[in-house]
Coordinates of N, CA and C and ligand atoms in Angstrom, one line a residue:
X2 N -36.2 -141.7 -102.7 CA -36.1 -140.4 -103.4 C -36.9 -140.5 -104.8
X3 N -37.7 -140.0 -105.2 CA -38.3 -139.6 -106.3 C -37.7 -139.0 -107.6
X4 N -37.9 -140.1 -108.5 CA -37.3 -139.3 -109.7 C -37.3 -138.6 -110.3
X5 N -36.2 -137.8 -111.4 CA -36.3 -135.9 -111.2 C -36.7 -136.4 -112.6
X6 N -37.4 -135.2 -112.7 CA -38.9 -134.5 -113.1 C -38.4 -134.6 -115.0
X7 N -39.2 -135.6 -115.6 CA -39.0 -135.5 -116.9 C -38.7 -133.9 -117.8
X8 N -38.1 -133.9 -118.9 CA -38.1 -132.7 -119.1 C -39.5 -132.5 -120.2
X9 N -40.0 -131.4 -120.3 CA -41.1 -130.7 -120.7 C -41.8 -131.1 -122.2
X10 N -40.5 -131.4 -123.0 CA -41.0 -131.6 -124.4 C -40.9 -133.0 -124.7
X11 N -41.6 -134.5 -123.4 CA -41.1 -135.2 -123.7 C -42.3 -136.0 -123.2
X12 N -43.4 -135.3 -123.0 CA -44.8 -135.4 -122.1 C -45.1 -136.6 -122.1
X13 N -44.6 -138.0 -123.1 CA -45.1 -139.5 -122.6 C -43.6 -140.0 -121.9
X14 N -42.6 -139.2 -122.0 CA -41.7 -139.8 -121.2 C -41.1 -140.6 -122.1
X15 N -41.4 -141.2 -123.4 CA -40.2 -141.6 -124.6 C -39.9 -140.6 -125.6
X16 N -39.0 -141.7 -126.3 CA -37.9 -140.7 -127.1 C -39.3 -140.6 -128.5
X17 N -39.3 -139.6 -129.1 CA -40.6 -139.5 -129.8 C -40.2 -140.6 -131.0
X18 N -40.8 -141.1 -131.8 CA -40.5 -141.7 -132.9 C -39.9 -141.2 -134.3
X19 N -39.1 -141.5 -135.1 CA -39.3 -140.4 -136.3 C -40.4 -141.8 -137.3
X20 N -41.2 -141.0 -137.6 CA -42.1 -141.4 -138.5 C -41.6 -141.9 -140.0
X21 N -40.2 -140.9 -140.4 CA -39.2 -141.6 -141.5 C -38.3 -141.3 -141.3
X22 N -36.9 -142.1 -141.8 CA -35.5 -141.4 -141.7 C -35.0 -141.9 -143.1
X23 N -33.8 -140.6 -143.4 CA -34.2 -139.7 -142.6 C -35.2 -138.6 -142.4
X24 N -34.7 -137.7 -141.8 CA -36.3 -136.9 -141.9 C -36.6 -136.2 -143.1
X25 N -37.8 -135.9 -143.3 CA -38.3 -135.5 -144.4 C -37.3 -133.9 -145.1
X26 N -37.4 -132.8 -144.0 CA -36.6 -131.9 -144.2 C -34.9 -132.3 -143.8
X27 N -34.5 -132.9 -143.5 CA -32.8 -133.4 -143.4 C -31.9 -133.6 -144.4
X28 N -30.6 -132.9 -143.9 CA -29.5 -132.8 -145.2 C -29.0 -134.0 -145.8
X29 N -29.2 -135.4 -145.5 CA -29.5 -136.3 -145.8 C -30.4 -137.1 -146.6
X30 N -31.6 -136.2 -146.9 CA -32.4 -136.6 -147.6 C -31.8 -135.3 -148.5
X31 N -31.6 -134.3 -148.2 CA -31.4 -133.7 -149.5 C -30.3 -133.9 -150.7
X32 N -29.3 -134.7 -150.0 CA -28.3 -135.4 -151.2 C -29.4 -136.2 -151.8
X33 N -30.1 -136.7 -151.4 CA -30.6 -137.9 -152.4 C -30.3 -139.4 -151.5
X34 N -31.0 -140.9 -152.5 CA -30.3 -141.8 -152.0 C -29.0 -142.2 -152.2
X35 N -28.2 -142.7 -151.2 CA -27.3 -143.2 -151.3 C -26.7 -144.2 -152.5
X36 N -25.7 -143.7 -153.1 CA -25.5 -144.4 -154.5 C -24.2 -145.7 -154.0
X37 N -24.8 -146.7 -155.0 CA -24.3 -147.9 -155.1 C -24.5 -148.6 -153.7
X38 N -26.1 -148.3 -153.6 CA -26.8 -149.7 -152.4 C -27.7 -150.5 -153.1
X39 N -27.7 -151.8 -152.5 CA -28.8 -152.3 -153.3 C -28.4 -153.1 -154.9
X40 N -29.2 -153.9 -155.7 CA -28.7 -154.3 -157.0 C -28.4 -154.2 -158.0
X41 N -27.2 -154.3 -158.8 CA -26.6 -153.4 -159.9 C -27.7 -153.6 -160.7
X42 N -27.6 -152.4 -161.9 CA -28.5 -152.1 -162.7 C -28.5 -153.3 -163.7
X43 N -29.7 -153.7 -164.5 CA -29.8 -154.9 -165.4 C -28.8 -154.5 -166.3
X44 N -28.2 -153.8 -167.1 CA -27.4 -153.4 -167.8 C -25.8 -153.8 -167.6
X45 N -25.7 -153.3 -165.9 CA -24.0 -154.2 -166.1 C -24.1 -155.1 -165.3
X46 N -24.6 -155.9 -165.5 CA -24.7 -157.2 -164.8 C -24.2 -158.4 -165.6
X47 N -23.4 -159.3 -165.9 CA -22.9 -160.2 -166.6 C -23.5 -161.2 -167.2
X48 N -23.2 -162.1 -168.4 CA -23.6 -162.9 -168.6 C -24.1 -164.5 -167.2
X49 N -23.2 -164.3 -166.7 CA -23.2 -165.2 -165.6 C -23.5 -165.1 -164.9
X50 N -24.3 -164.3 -164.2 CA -25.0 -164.6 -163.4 C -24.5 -163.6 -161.8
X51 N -24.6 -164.8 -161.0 CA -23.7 -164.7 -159.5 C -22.4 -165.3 -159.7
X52 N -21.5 -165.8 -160.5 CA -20.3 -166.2 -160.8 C -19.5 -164.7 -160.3
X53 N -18.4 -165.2 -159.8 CA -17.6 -164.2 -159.2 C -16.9 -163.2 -160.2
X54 N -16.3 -161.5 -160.3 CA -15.7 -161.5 -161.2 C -14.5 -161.9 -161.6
X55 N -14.2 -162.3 -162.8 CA -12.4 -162.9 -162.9 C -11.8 -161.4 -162.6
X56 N -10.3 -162.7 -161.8 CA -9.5 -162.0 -160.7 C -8.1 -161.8 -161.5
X57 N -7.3 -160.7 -161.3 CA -5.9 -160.6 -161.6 C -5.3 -161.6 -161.9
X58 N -5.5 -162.5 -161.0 CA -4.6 -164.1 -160.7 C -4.4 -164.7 -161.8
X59 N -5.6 -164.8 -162.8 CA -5.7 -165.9 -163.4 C -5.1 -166.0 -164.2
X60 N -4.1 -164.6 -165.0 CA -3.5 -164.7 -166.1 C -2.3 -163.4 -166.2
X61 N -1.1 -164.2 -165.3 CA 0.1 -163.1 -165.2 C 0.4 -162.5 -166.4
X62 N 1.0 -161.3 -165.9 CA 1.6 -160.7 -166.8 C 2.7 -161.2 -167.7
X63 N 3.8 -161.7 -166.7 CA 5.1 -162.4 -167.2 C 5.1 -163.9 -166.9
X64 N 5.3 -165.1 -167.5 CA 5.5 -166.5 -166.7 C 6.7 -166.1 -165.9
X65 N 6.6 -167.0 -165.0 CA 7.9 -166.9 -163.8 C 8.6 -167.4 -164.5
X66 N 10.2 -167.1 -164.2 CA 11.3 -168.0 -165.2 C 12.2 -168.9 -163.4
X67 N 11.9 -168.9 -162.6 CA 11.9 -169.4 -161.5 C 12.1 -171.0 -161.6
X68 N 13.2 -171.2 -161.4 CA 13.5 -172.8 -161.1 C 13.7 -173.4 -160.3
X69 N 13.5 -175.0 -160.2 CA 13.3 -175.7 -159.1 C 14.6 -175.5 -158.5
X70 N 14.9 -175.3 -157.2 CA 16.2 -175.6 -156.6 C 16.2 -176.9 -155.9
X71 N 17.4 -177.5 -155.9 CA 17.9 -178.6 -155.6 C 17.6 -178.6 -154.1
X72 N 17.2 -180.0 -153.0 CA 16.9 -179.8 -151.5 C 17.8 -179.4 -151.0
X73 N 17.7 -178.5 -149.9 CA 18.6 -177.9 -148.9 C 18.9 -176.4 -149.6
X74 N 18.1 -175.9 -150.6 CA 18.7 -174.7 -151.4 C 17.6 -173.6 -151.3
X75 N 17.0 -173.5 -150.5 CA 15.4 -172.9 -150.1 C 15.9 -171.7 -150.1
X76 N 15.3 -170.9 -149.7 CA 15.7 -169.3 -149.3 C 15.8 -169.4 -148.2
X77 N 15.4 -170.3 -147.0 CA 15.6 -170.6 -145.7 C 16.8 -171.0 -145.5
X78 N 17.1 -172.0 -146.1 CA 18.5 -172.6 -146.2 C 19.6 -171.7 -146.5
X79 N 19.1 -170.8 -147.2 CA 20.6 -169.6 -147.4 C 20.2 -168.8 -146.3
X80 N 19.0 -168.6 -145.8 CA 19.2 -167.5 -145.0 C 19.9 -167.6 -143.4
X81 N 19.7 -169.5 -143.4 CA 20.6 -170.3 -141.7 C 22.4 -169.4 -142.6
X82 N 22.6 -170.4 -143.5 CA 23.7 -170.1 -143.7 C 24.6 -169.4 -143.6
X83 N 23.6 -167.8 -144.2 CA 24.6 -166.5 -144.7 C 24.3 -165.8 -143.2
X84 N 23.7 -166.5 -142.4 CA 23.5 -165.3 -141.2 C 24.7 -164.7 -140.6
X85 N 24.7 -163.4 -139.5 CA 25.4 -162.3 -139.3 C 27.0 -162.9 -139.0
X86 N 26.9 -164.3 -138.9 CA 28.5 -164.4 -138.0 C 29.5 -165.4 -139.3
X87 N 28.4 -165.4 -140.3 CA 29.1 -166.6 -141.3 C 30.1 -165.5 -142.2
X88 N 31.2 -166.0 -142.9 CA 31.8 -165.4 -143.8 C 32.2 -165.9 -145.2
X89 N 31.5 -165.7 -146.1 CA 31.3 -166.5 -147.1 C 31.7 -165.9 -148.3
X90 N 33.1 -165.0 -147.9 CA 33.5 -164.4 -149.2 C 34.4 -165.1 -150.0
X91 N 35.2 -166.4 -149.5 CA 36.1 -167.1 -149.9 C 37.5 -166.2 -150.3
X92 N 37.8 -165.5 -149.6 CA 38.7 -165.4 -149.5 C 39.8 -165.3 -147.5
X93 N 40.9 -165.4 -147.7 CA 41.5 -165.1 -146.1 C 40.5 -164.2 -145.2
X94 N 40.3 -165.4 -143.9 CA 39.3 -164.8 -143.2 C 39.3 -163.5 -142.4
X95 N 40.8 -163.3 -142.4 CA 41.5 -161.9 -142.0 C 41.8 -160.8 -142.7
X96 N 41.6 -161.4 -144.4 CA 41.6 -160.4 -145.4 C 40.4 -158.9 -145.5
X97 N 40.8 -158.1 -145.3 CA 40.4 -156.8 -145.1 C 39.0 -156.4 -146.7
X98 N 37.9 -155.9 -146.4 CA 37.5 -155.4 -147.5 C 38.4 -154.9 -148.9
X99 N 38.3 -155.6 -150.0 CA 39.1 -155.0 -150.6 C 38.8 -154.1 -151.4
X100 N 39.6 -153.2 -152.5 CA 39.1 -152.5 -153.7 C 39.6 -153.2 -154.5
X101 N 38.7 -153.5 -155.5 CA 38.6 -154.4 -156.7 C 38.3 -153.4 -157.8
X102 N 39.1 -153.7 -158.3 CA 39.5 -152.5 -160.1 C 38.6 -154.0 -161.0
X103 N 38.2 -152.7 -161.9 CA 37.4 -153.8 -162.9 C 38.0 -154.8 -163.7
X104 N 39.6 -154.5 -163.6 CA 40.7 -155.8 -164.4 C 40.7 -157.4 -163.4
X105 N 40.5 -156.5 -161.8 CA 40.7 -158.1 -161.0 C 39.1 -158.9 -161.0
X106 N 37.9 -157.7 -161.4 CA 36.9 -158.0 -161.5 C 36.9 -159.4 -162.7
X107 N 37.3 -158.4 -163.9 CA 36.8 -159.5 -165.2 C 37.5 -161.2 -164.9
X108 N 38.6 -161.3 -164.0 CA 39.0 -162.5 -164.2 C 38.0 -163.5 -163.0
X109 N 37.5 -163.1 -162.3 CA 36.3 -163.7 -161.9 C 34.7 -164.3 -161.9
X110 N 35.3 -165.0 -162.9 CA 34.3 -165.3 -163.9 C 33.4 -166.9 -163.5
X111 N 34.1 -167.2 -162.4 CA 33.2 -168.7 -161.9 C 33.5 -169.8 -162.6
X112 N 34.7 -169.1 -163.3 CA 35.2 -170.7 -164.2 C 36.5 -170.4 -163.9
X113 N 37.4 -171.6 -164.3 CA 38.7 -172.1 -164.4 C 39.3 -172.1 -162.8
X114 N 38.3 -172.7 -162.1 CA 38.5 -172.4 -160.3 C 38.6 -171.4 -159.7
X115 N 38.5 -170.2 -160.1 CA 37.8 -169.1 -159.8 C 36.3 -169.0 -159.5
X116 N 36.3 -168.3 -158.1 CA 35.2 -168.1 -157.8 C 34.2 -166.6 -158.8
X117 N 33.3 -166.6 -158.4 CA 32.2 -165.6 -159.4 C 32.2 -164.1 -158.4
X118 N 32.4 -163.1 -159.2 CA 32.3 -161.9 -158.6 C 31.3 -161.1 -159.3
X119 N 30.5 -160.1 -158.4 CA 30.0 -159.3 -158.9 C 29.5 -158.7 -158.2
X120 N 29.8 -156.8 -159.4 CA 29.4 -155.5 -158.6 C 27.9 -155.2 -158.8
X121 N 27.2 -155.0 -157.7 CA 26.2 -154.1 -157.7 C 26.0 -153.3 -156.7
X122 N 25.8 -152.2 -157.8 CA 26.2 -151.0 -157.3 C 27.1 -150.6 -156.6
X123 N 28.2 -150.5 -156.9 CA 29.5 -150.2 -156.3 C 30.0 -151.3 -155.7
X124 N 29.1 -152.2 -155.4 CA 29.5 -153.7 -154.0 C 30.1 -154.6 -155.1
X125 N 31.0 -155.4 -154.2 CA 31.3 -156.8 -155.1 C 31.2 -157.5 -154.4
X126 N 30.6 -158.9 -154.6 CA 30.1 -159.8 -153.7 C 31.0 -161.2 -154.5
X127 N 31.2 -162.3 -154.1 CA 31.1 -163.4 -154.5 C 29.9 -164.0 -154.4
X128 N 29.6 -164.3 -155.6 CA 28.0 -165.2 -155.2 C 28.2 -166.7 -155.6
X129 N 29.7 -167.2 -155.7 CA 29.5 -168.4 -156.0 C 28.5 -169.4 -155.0
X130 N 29.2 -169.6 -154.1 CA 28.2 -169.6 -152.5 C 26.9 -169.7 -152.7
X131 N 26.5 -168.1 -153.5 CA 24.7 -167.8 -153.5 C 24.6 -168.8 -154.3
X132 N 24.8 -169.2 -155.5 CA 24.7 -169.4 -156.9 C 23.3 -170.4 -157.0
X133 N 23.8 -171.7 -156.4 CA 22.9 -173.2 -156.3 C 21.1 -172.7 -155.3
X134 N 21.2 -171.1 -154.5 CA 20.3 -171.2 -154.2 C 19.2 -169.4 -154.5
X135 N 20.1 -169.5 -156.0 CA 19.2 -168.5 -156.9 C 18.1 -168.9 -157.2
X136 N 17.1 -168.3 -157.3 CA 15.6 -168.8 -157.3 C 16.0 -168.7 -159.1
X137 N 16.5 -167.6 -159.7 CA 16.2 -167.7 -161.3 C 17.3 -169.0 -162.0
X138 N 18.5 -169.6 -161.0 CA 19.1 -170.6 -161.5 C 20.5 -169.7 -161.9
X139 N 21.6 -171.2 -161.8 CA 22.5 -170.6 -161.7 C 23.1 -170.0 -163.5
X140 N 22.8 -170.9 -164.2 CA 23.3 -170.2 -165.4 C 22.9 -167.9 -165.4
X141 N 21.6 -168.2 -164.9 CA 20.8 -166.8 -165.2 C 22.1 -165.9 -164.3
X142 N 22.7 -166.4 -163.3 CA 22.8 -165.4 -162.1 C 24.4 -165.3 -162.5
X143 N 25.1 -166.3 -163.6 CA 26.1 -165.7 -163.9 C 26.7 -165.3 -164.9
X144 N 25.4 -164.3 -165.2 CA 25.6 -163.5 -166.4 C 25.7 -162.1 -165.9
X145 N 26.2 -162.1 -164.3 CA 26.9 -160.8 -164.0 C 27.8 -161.3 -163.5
X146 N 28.5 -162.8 -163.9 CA 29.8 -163.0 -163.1 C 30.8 -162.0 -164.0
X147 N 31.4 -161.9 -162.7 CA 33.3 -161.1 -163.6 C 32.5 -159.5 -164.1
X148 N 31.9 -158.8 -163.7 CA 31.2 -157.8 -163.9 C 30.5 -157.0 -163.7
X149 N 30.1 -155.9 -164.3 CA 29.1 -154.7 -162.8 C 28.0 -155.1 -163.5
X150 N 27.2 -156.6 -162.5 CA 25.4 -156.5 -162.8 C 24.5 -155.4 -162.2
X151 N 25.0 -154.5 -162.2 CA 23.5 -153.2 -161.7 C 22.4 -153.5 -162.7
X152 N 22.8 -153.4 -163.7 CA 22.2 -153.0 -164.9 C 21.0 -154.1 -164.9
X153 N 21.8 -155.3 -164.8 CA 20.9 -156.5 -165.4 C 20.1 -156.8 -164.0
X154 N 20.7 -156.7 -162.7 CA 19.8 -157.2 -161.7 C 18.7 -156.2 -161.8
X155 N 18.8 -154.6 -162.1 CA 17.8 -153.9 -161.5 C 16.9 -154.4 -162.8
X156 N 17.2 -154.9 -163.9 CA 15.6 -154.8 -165.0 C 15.6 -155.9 -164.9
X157 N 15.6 -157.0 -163.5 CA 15.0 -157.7 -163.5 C 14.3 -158.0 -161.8
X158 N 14.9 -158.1 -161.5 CA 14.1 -157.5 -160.2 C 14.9 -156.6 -159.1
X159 N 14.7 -155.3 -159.3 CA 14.9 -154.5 -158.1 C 14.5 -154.4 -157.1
X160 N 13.4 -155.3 -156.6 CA 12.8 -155.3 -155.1 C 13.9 -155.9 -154.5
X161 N 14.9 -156.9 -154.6 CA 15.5 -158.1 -154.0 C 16.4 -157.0 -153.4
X162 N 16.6 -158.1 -152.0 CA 17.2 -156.9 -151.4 C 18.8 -157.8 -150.9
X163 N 19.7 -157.6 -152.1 CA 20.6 -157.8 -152.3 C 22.0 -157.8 -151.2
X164 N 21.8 -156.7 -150.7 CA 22.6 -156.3 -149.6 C 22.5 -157.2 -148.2
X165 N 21.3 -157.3 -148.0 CA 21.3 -158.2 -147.0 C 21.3 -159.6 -147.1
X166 N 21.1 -159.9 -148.0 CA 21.0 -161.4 -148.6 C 22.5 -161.9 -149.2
X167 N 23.3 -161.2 -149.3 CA 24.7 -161.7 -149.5 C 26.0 -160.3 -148.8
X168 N 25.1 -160.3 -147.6 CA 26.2 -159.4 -146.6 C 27.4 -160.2 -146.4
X169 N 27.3 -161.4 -146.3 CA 28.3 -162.6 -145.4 C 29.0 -162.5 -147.2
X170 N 28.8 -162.6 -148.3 CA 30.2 -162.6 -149.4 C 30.5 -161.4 -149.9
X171 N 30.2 -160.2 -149.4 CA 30.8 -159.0 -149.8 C 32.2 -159.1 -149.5
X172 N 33.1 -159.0 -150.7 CA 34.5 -158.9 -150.6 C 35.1 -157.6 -150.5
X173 N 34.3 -156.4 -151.0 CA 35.0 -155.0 -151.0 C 34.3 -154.1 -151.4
X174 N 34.8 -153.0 -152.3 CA 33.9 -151.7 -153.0 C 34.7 -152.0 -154.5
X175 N 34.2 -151.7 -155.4 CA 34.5 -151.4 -157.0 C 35.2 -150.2 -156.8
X176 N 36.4 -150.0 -157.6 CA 36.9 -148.6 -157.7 C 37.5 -148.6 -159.1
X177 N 38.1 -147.5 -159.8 CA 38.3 -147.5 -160.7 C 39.9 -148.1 -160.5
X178 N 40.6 -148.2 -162.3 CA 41.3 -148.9 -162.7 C 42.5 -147.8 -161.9
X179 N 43.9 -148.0 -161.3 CA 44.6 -146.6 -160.5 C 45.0 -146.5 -162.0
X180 N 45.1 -144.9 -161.5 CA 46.3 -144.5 -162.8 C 46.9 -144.6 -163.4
X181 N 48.6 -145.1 -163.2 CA 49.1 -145.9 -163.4 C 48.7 -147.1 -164.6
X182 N 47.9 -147.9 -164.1 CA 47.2 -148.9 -165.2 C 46.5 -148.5 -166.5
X183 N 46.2 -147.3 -166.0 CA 45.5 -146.9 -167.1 C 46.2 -145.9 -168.1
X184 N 47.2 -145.3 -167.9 CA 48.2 -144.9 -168.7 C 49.4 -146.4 -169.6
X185 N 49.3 -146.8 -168.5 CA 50.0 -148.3 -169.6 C 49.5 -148.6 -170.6
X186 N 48.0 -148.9 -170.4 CA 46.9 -149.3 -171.4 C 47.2 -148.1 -172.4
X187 N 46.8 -147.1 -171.8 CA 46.9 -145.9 -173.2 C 48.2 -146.2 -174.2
X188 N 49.5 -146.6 -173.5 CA 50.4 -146.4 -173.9 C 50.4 -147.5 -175.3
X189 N 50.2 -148.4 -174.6 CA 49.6 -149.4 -175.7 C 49.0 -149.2 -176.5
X190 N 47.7 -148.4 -176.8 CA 46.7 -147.7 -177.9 C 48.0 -147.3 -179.4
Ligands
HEM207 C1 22.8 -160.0 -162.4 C2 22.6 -161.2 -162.3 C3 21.2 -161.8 -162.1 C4 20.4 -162.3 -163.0 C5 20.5 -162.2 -164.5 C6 19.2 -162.8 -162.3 C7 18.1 -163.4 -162.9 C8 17.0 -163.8 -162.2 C9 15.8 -164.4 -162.8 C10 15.6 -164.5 -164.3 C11 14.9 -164.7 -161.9 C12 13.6 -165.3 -162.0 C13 12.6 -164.2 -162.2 C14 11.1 -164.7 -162.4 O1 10.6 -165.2 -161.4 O2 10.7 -164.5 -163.5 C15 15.5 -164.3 -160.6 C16 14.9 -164.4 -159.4 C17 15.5 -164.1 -158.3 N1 16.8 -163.6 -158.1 FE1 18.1 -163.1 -159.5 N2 19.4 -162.7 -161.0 C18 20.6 -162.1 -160.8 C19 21.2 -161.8 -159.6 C20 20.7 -162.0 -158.4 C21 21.3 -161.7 -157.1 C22 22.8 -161.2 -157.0 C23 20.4 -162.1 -156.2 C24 20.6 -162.1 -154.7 C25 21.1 -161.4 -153.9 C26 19.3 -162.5 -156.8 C27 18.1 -162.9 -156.2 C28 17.0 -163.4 -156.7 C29 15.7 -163.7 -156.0 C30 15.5 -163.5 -154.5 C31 14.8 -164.1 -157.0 C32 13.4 -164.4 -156.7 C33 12.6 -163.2 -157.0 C34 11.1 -163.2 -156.7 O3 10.5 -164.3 -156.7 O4 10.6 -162.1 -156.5 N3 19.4 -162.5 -158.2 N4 16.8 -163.8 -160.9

């Protein structure tokens, strides 16, 4: 079978050449050339040469206040430990979520054999447990013992994602002081 019949405007049977591209009349040439190809202008070019430019890295914003943790205290290591079936609230393992008034809060202070409690945001957790494998160290982390650290956790780092990382010692919800208690107190005033 013979092959069908080139078409008309193509008379050597190749694709024509363009002589320049783009083409002379094309909307492509009409922007102009393409900006920022080719080598920066002698003007912003650095003292140095081809030296790379300095990078973010080299000089944090804040030093890390980040301390060594003791072996077996990794973030790995808490994360075997606190997993989904562990219960690390220290208290009765049949003890129900409790509500924790800010009076049973303050005596939870991680001293006098008391364990360390604290609310964020509305949660109270024990973090004695967490304590040894706080990346900021334990003195830092019990400066929300016995009290609602919202405040201080979030202006220091709010990305941490708290909830999941001490699901296994959540003891209850924060609630206010009942009634009752708090008219005694007044009575006292
Ligand atoms: C309110 C009490 C707390 C204080 C005062 C505190 C303080 C700190 C400090 C100073 C650091 C070092 C930050 C740095 O690298 O410069 C840190 C790191 C860290 N803390 Fe806390 N912390 C508290 C509570 C918690 C809690 C309850 C958790 C966990 C659930 C936690 C998890 C972490 C983690 C994961 C880091 C490493 C953050 C990172 O490298 O991005 N902290 N903390």
């Amino acid at each position: 079978m013979p092959p069908p019949p080139l078409p008309s405007s193509r008379p050597n049977g190749r694709i024509p050449a363009l002589s320049q591209f783009p083409a002379p009349n094309s909307a492509q040439r009409a922007r102009g050339p393409t900006p920022n190809r080719g080598p920066p202008a002698a003007s912003s070019s650095s003292s140095s040469g081809l030296a790379p430019p300095p990078t973010h890295s080299s000089k944090p914003a804040k030093p890390s206040r980040q301390v060594v943790l003791t072996p077996g205290h990794s973030p790995l290591d808490w994360a075997r430990i606190s997993g989904p079936n562990s219960d690390l609230r220290g208290v009765p393992a049949s003890t129900p979520y409790l509500r924790v008034t800010p009076s049973m809060l303050k005596v939870q202070t991680g001293r006098k054999g008391k364990d360390a409690w604290m609310a964020i945001n509305g949660k109270v957790y024990n973090v004695t447990p967490y304590a040894k494998f706080h990346p900021g160290g334990v003195p830092e982390l019990m400066r929300g013992a016995g009290r609602d650290g919202t405040k201080l956790f979030g202006e220091i780092h709010p990305w941490v994602n708290y909830e999941t990382m001490l699901a296994a010692c959540l003891v209850g919800l924060l609630v206010d002081e009942p009634e009752g208690k708090e008219s005694e107190m007044d009575r006292m005033d």
